[in-house]
XYZ file of C-alpha atoms in Angstrom:
534
model
C 0.001 -0.140 -0.008
C 1.460 3.376 -1.142
C 1.868 6.020 1.451
C 0.082 9.299 1.195
C 2.198 12.219 0.265
C 3.460 14.489 3.109
C 1.198 17.289 2.327
C -1.761 14.696 2.396
C -0.788 13.233 5.743
C -0.254 16.474 7.301
C -3.878 17.228 6.971
C -5.002 16.178 10.476
C -8.603 16.386 11.739
C -8.721 17.016 15.375
C -12.472 17.337 15.566
C -13.838 15.061 18.092
C -16.568 12.408 17.083
C -20.064 13.218 17.734
C -20.676 10.322 20.018
C -18.964 9.663 23.437
C -15.763 7.416 23.208
C -17.608 4.323 24.609
C -20.178 4.687 21.812
C -17.627 5.281 19.105
C -16.536 2.034 17.801
C -12.695 1.465 16.978
C -12.069 0.989 13.033
C -8.818 -1.008 12.511
C -7.266 0.837 9.672
C -4.763 -0.818 7.458
C -1.395 1.075 7.808
C -1.982 1.540 11.373
C -2.167 -1.896 12.955
C 0.666 -4.555 12.897
C 0.451 -8.186 11.896
C -0.484 -10.589 14.721
C 2.255 -12.942 15.972
C 2.978 -16.237 14.625
C 2.367 -19.432 16.482
C 5.958 -20.745 16.324
C 7.387 -17.464 17.800
C 5.185 -17.708 20.990
C 5.819 -21.546 21.254
C 9.569 -20.831 21.284
C 9.364 -19.036 24.495
C 6.518 -20.895 26.100
C 3.935 -18.003 25.711
C 0.250 -19.026 26.219
C -2.453 -19.672 23.432
C -0.166 -19.748 20.317
C -2.109 -19.812 17.109
C -2.357 -18.544 13.496
C -4.594 -15.435 13.423
C -4.995 -12.316 11.450
C -6.130 -8.917 12.486
C -8.040 -8.520 9.398
C -10.189 -11.521 10.267
C -13.495 -11.151 12.295
C -12.644 -14.108 14.372
C -9.138 -13.879 16.082
C -9.517 -17.428 17.317
C -9.578 -16.554 21.107
C -9.534 -19.297 23.643
C -13.076 -20.261 24.993
C -12.456 -18.826 28.411
C -10.614 -15.614 27.076
C -12.719 -13.279 29.353
C -11.667 -15.139 32.451
C -8.192 -15.105 31.569
C -8.100 -11.574 30.914
C -10.041 -10.481 33.836
C -8.098 -12.716 36.192
C -4.906 -11.489 34.673
C -6.014 -7.782 35.488
C -6.885 -8.731 38.980
C -3.598 -10.297 39.571
C -1.532 -7.396 38.242
C -3.610 -4.750 40.099
C -2.833 -6.709 43.274
C 0.830 -7.241 42.443
C 1.796 -3.794 41.195
C 0.506 -1.197 43.531
C 1.516 1.544 40.888
C -0.826 -0.035 38.468
C -3.719 0.362 40.802
C -2.796 3.730 41.939
C -2.594 4.986 38.275
C -6.171 3.600 37.585
C -7.578 5.085 40.716
C -6.077 8.689 40.860
C -6.588 9.984 37.386
C -9.058 12.983 37.095
C -9.130 13.186 33.412
C -7.728 16.745 33.393
C -6.396 16.419 29.972
C -2.914 17.780 30.832
C -1.493 14.814 28.721
C -3.862 14.841 26.037
C -1.831 16.763 23.450
C 1.615 15.550 24.464
C 1.392 12.107 22.577
C 3.159 12.172 19.171
C 0.443 9.779 17.832
C -2.410 11.952 18.679
C -0.660 15.156 17.459
C 0.199 13.352 14.155
C -3.152 11.505 13.735
C -5.877 13.301 15.560
C -7.428 10.179 16.926
C -8.696 11.040 20.316
C -8.341 7.543 21.625
C -4.514 8.313 21.189
C -4.768 10.803 23.942
C -2.869 9.219 26.725
C -5.763 9.758 29.194
C -8.229 8.016 26.823
C -5.720 5.258 25.899
C -5.552 4.386 29.570
C -9.263 4.708 30.080
C -9.884 1.929 27.504
C -8.411 -0.570 30.035
C -9.413 1.454 33.053
C -13.126 0.989 32.101
C -12.498 -2.773 32.392
C -10.810 -2.360 35.741
C -13.925 -0.500 36.998
C -16.331 -3.081 35.734
C -14.553 -6.106 37.199
C -12.375 -4.710 40.000
C -14.541 -1.875 41.769
C -17.728 -1.993 43.633
C -18.986 1.348 42.038
C -18.348 0.059 38.564
C -20.025 -3.267 39.164
C -23.133 -1.618 40.562
C -23.408 1.605 38.432
C -21.924 0.372 35.114
C -21.326 2.969 32.489
C -22.254 5.868 34.792
C -19.021 4.990 36.819
C -17.001 4.648 33.727
C -17.177 0.948 33.459
C -17.923 -1.255 30.587
C -18.311 -4.993 29.654
C -15.262 -6.818 28.116
C -16.538 -7.836 24.699
C -14.587 -9.006 21.664
C -14.973 -5.394 20.158
C -13.670 -3.920 23.426
C -10.700 -6.401 23.454
C -9.801 -5.560 19.849
C -9.970 -1.736 20.640
C -7.416 -2.215 23.631
C -5.206 -4.367 21.496
C -5.349 -1.606 18.550
C -4.465 1.287 20.662
C -1.979 -0.632 22.951
C 0.062 -1.043 19.893
C -0.095 2.507 18.992
C 1.783 3.775 22.010
C 5.662 3.591 21.935
C 5.816 3.776 25.967
C 7.901 6.780 25.437
C 6.586 8.332 28.690
C 6.390 11.993 27.394
C 2.689 12.024 28.743
C 3.805 11.264 32.196
C 6.132 14.418 32.261
C 3.119 16.602 32.046
C 0.847 14.714 34.380
C 0.205 16.638 37.681
C -0.141 13.215 39.364
C 2.786 11.550 37.772
C 0.738 8.845 36.223
C 3.026 6.776 33.938
C 0.602 5.819 31.053
C 3.481 3.653 29.608
C 3.173 1.204 32.487
C -0.534 0.850 31.774
C 0.257 0.252 28.271
C 2.944 -2.232 29.269
C 0.483 -4.216 31.329
C -2.190 -3.990 28.874
C 0.235 -5.725 26.628
C 0.929 -8.443 29.146
C -2.765 -9.120 29.438
C -3.243 -9.297 25.753
C -0.133 -11.661 25.520
C -2.009 -14.089 27.888
C -4.647 -14.583 25.071
C -1.771 -14.926 22.522
C -2.520 -11.395 21.082
C 1.075 -10.367 20.455
C 2.451 -8.922 17.269
C 5.036 -10.750 15.222
C 7.289 -7.637 15.188
C 7.846 -8.226 18.817
C 7.234 -11.877 19.247
C 9.612 -12.819 16.414
C 12.721 -10.820 17.747
C 11.815 -12.087 21.286
C 12.034 -15.936 19.984
C 15.215 -14.929 18.105
C 16.870 -13.595 21.082
C 15.920 -16.440 23.256
C 17.306 -18.932 20.667
C 20.245 -17.125 19.213
C 21.179 -14.368 21.597
C 19.956 -11.370 19.322
C 16.685 -10.051 17.790
C 17.757 -10.821 14.216
C 18.475 -14.488 14.835
C 22.041 -13.962 13.665
C 24.266 -17.036 14.059
C 27.915 -16.557 15.521
C 29.628 -17.082 12.061
C 27.228 -14.411 10.569
C 28.085 -12.028 13.251
C 31.884 -12.747 12.909
C 31.393 -12.202 8.991
C 29.826 -8.726 9.560
C 32.738 -7.766 11.796
C 35.224 -8.976 9.267
C 33.587 -6.731 6.661
C 33.743 -3.829 9.184
C 37.306 -4.380 9.689
C 38.038 -4.576 5.896
C 36.283 -1.158 5.337
C 38.138 0.270 8.367
C 41.525 -0.844 6.972
C 40.562 0.640 3.554
C 39.599 3.972 5.243
C 42.445 4.218 7.944
C 45.168 1.808 6.799
C 44.883 0.261 10.350
C 43.775 -3.371 10.829
C 41.259 -3.667 13.750
C 41.143 -7.300 15.316
C 38.264 -7.567 17.737
C 38.066 -10.732 19.857
C 34.782 -12.790 20.352
C 33.859 -14.929 23.405
C 37.420 -14.367 24.931
C 37.615 -15.399 28.560
C 39.441 -13.365 31.101
C 38.999 -9.960 29.095
C 38.421 -6.917 31.312
C 35.368 -5.710 29.518
C 32.269 -7.133 27.827
C 31.038 -5.033 25.105
C 27.221 -5.451 24.581
C 25.469 -3.331 21.696
C 22.030 -3.571 19.903
C 22.329 -6.141 17.137
C 20.958 -3.681 14.603
C 24.327 -1.888 15.005
C 26.157 -4.754 13.353
C 23.585 -5.685 10.680
C 21.857 -2.370 9.154
C 22.989 1.165 8.174
C 23.335 3.497 9.778
C 23.950 1.652 13.033
C 26.914 -0.355 11.327
C 28.730 2.951 11.205
C 28.239 3.386 14.958
C 29.855 0.170 15.507
C 32.666 0.886 13.235
C 33.255 4.097 15.133
C 33.408 2.062 18.404
C 35.785 -0.455 16.831
C 38.154 2.334 16.072
C 38.005 3.807 19.473
C 38.605 0.520 21.238
C 41.451 -0.194 18.995
C 43.112 3.122 19.593
C 42.677 2.746 23.394
C 44.212 -0.692 23.358
C 41.155 -1.693 25.520
C 41.138 -5.164 26.852
C 37.635 -6.129 25.850
C 35.547 -8.804 23.971
C 32.259 -9.122 22.077
C 29.890 -12.102 22.647
C 28.028 -14.139 19.987
C 25.956 -15.595 22.735
C 24.803 -12.345 24.424
C 24.969 -10.393 21.151
C 21.901 -8.062 21.898
C 21.642 -5.284 24.282
C 18.123 -4.459 23.219
C 15.283 -6.273 24.909
C 12.015 -6.683 23.012
C 10.918 -8.898 25.874
C 10.382 -5.474 27.670
C 7.419 -4.907 25.168
C 5.701 -8.179 26.016
C 5.995 -8.807 29.757
C 8.204 -7.840 32.708
C 9.239 -11.711 33.136
C 10.085 -12.071 29.500
C 12.357 -8.929 29.772
C 13.904 -10.213 32.832
C 14.662 -13.661 31.089
C 16.382 -11.751 28.242
C 18.206 -9.330 30.443
C 19.740 -12.365 32.255
C 21.640 -13.686 29.279
C 23.991 -10.724 29.504
C 25.007 -11.408 33.129
C 25.151 -15.312 32.360
C 27.665 -14.439 29.590
C 29.689 -12.038 31.727
C 30.020 -14.651 34.417
C 30.960 -17.350 31.920
C 33.540 -15.170 30.350
C 34.969 -13.857 33.814
C 34.884 -10.175 32.759
C 35.187 -7.337 35.281
C 32.534 -5.104 33.972
C 30.257 -4.226 31.037
C 30.154 -1.380 28.519
C 26.590 -0.950 26.722
C 26.280 0.507 23.369
C 23.927 3.126 21.866
C 20.429 1.735 22.453
C 17.350 2.974 24.149
C 15.042 0.390 25.835
C 18.386 -1.450 26.584
C 19.228 1.388 29.035
C 15.850 1.886 30.356
C 15.811 -1.748 31.445
C 19.204 -1.488 32.890
C 18.461 1.680 34.911
C 14.833 1.410 35.872
C 14.214 -2.378 36.136
C 17.544 -4.369 36.605
C 17.835 -3.643 40.409
C 14.378 -4.610 41.203
C 14.746 -7.770 39.143
C 18.159 -9.000 40.175
C 19.687 -6.499 42.876
C 23.409 -5.949 43.039
C 25.512 -8.073 40.710
C 28.214 -9.248 43.053
C 30.420 -11.339 40.726
C 31.507 -8.199 38.690
C 33.697 -5.168 39.781
C 32.659 -1.625 40.119
C 33.545 -0.123 36.730
C 36.840 1.736 36.706
C 38.198 3.290 33.303
C 41.533 1.580 32.453
C 42.407 4.671 30.603
C 41.534 7.693 32.875
C 41.090 5.789 36.289
C 37.621 7.312 36.696
C 35.282 5.231 39.038
C 31.781 5.181 37.528
C 30.140 5.219 40.955
C 26.561 5.222 39.557
C 27.247 1.960 38.137
C 28.051 0.160 41.563
C 24.954 -2.131 41.408
C 24.595 -3.246 37.632
C 28.300 -2.857 36.765
C 27.509 -1.309 33.347
C 28.550 1.940 31.729
C 27.055 3.633 28.807
C 29.534 4.095 26.173
C 28.819 7.680 25.914
C 29.819 8.131 29.499
C 32.955 6.084 28.791
C 33.829 8.263 25.700
C 32.881 11.761 27.237
C 35.192 10.772 30.107
C 38.027 9.999 27.695
C 37.678 13.453 25.993
C 37.337 15.263 29.174
C 40.760 13.837 30.323
C 42.203 14.480 27.098
C 42.898 10.973 26.099
C 41.641 11.205 22.535
C 43.218 13.220 19.684
C 40.249 14.501 17.692
C 40.003 16.431 14.337
C 36.640 18.185 14.216
C 37.281 19.349 10.556
C 36.523 15.809 9.299
C 32.991 16.490 10.186
C 32.746 20.118 8.679
C 30.460 18.903 6.010
C 27.899 17.843 8.732
C 25.572 20.332 10.320
C 24.467 18.366 13.234
C 21.341 18.388 15.635
C 20.751 15.991 18.441
C 17.751 13.799 19.146
C 17.278 12.824 22.894
C 16.055 9.180 22.757
C 13.269 8.766 24.940
C 14.604 5.880 27.092
C 17.915 7.504 27.712
C 16.680 11.028 28.419
C 13.396 10.530 30.270
C 14.234 6.970 31.382
C 17.741 7.624 32.852
C 18.270 11.497 32.723
C 21.081 11.298 30.183
C 21.366 14.599 28.515
C 24.829 16.154 28.706
C 27.251 13.305 27.756
C 26.163 12.881 24.078
C 26.089 16.707 23.610
C 29.634 17.026 25.052
C 30.928 14.376 22.584
C 29.255 15.910 19.714
C 30.626 19.424 20.613
C 34.004 17.919 20.608
C 33.941 16.133 17.436
C 31.965 18.567 15.350
C 32.143 22.346 14.690
C 28.466 22.702 13.524
C 25.956 21.795 16.377
C 22.529 23.309 16.806
C 19.721 22.394 19.112
C 16.198 21.936 18.243
C 13.520 23.886 20.026
C 13.749 23.650 23.802
C 10.185 22.166 24.192
C 11.176 19.193 22.018
C 14.311 18.062 23.512
C 15.766 16.831 26.770
C 13.110 15.494 29.073
C 10.379 16.920 26.652
C 11.852 15.106 23.622
C 9.431 13.726 21.141
C 9.609 10.055 20.290
C 10.912 8.742 16.915
C 7.345 7.424 16.480
C 8.360 3.654 16.097
C 9.643 2.538 19.578
C 8.536 -0.358 21.513
C 8.474 -2.779 18.727
C 6.348 -0.720 16.241
C 9.058 -0.096 13.718
C 7.643 -2.630 11.269
C 6.543 -1.856 7.652
C 2.911 -2.779 7.563
C 2.058 0.204 10.077
C 4.050 2.725 8.159
C 1.083 5.369 8.161
C 1.104 5.111 11.829
C 5.024 5.449 12.035
C 4.922 8.520 9.890
C 2.150 10.194 11.776
C 3.856 9.378 15.034
C 7.294 10.657 13.626
C 5.893 14.095 12.455
C 6.267 16.103 15.796
C 10.010 14.962 15.789
C 10.470 15.526 12.211
C 8.854 18.897 12.462
C 11.334 20.001 14.992
C 14.115 18.675 12.692
C 12.840 20.472 9.766
C 12.863 23.691 11.906
C 16.534 23.563 12.341
C 17.134 22.312 8.884
C 15.498 25.598 7.566
C 17.017 27.961 10.053
C 20.732 26.501 10.281
C 20.878 24.109 7.293
C 21.039 21.066 9.562
C 21.654 17.913 7.549
C 22.495 15.254 10.084
C 20.318 14.085 13.113
C 22.414 12.294 15.763
C 20.979 9.877 18.322
C 21.964 7.174 20.585
C 19.337 4.388 20.119
C 19.250 1.707 17.526
C 15.484 1.931 16.945
C 15.864 5.709 16.454
C 18.419 5.288 13.822
C 16.269 2.858 11.941
C 12.748 4.659 12.504
C 14.156 8.303 12.124
C 15.848 7.361 8.714
C 12.449 6.651 7.195
C 10.608 9.447 9.072
C 13.076 12.119 8.337
C 13.547 11.046 4.721
C 9.810 11.407 4.313
C 9.165 14.567 6.219
C 12.601 16.471 5.737
C 14.360 14.995 2.672
C 18.153 15.632 2.527
C 18.615 14.948 6.239
C 20.324 11.840 7.318
C 20.780 10.048 10.693
C 23.698 8.965 12.575
C 24.958 7.474 15.796
C 27.206 9.564 18.033
C 30.209 7.077 17.700
C 30.215 7.458 13.890
C 31.039 11.043 14.478
C 33.569 10.012 16.886
C 35.136 7.489 14.418
C 35.213 10.257 11.794
C 37.072 12.630 13.987
C 39.429 10.068 15.711
C 43.129 10.559 14.776
C 44.796 7.337 15.254
C 48.520 6.487 15.768
C 49.812 5.020 12.563
C 46.833 5.975 10.448
C 47.212 6.788 6.694
C 45.942 10.049 5.211
C 42.128 9.763 5.386
C 40.067 10.898 2.337
C 36.724 9.417 3.429
C 34.515 9.227 6.416
C 33.219 5.813 7.757
C 30.297 5.970 5.131
C 32.789 6.133 2.399
C 31.843 9.813 1.619
C 34.769 12.241 0.766
C 35.971 14.221 3.891
C 35.778 18.080 3.472
C 38.465 19.075 1.071
C 39.118 15.485 -0.188
C 36.450 15.448 -2.880
C 38.903 15.187 -5.627
C 41.106 12.487 -4.096
């Protein structure tokens, strides 16, 4: 299905329907919804009710007791997670969050207002978990759980990227993303997952990464990186894999060694580690920092996250460096300690180059690569040539999970300002803790829901367009693999001529290495400024 032209998609109708939200049926529109999960993906990880089903069909082949499963699952989670019940009970429908969701801004569907998206599930909570709802029904905001209601909950649960922007503006601090997460857990009990999540989860459980790449494939990818880097720099980088006794285990999102532009981020990291002489290793077992289990259930996220630490224990490393990924870091900084507590078989991370002790990583023993690199630059340990990035006019996208999720604002900007001369911020209400989402996070970056992705990406792209027109920005930097994949499509659609990069691609371009030959191209093979004729 061809996508509408930007000028057509930008015509957004914000007029509310003539009927109330309970009386306005959901229309599942192609281009908005994703494909249902495959039976084999659910079976691989032991998820319940696997089957072949299609969103387009009237019959979703639900189990006979599906209502009982959903309602009991809801009651169990309301009892288990106090925050879940609190978020249901304290919302006063003030509307402070209504216009903060990128899907509502880009699409105009009122059920994508965070308050109303949560109300879809809250109405079931009221009906089956509160006395007022049981007695007063619709008057108390309660409604019966029917197949149409279930489909509506499913449709809008997978139009939320769990970016948490709405929670920033809620006067009560309600985290609608947590409601979405648990709504997906309930849907998963009925086998109502999406394949773009269930497939990567199954792959990660079997092969250690979302793409299902086998060890020899990973090694082949790195060999190609090393060949390209040798052509560019004249230096042969020789990374190690599964090496026991290395000081550091490096874990990055698998997209960064499979698809552009993430591959250039990995190439930059390879150059950095080589120049430092870092004692590190990659793993072909725990070859995925990202965690699509987080988009399915807390238990599945915990299962996938544990693979990293099992590998760290097997390889007897001292600590871990994590790459440029969004939900990878939200899991590490917001959920890890609750799930596992302090990791006692690893050491508190200390940079072997600067001696800096990363005290905030005492518990999970994991340091973000941007923290590591910013510390190197601060202590003057890297020789950098900014002019190699002079052809780039850069702005920076705060990835939702690293910014709102872990308060990570300054280090990426510090790095960019030290490797680029031309850096401009987008408007202040669209960055840092107020950053707009890429529009495709939490497993929504498929192709069959492209209209939804483009609509959800409009607010971020609009801010990019502003700095592109004002300052000539032609490169959008970010530190998330999904962002690099999603924004490449979204920005190309809304702001043609602007490209997307990871921060460590810029570092790799600027890094002056000992013994390197005269460089004529950047990591993408494009001529460096002033080298166009060579």
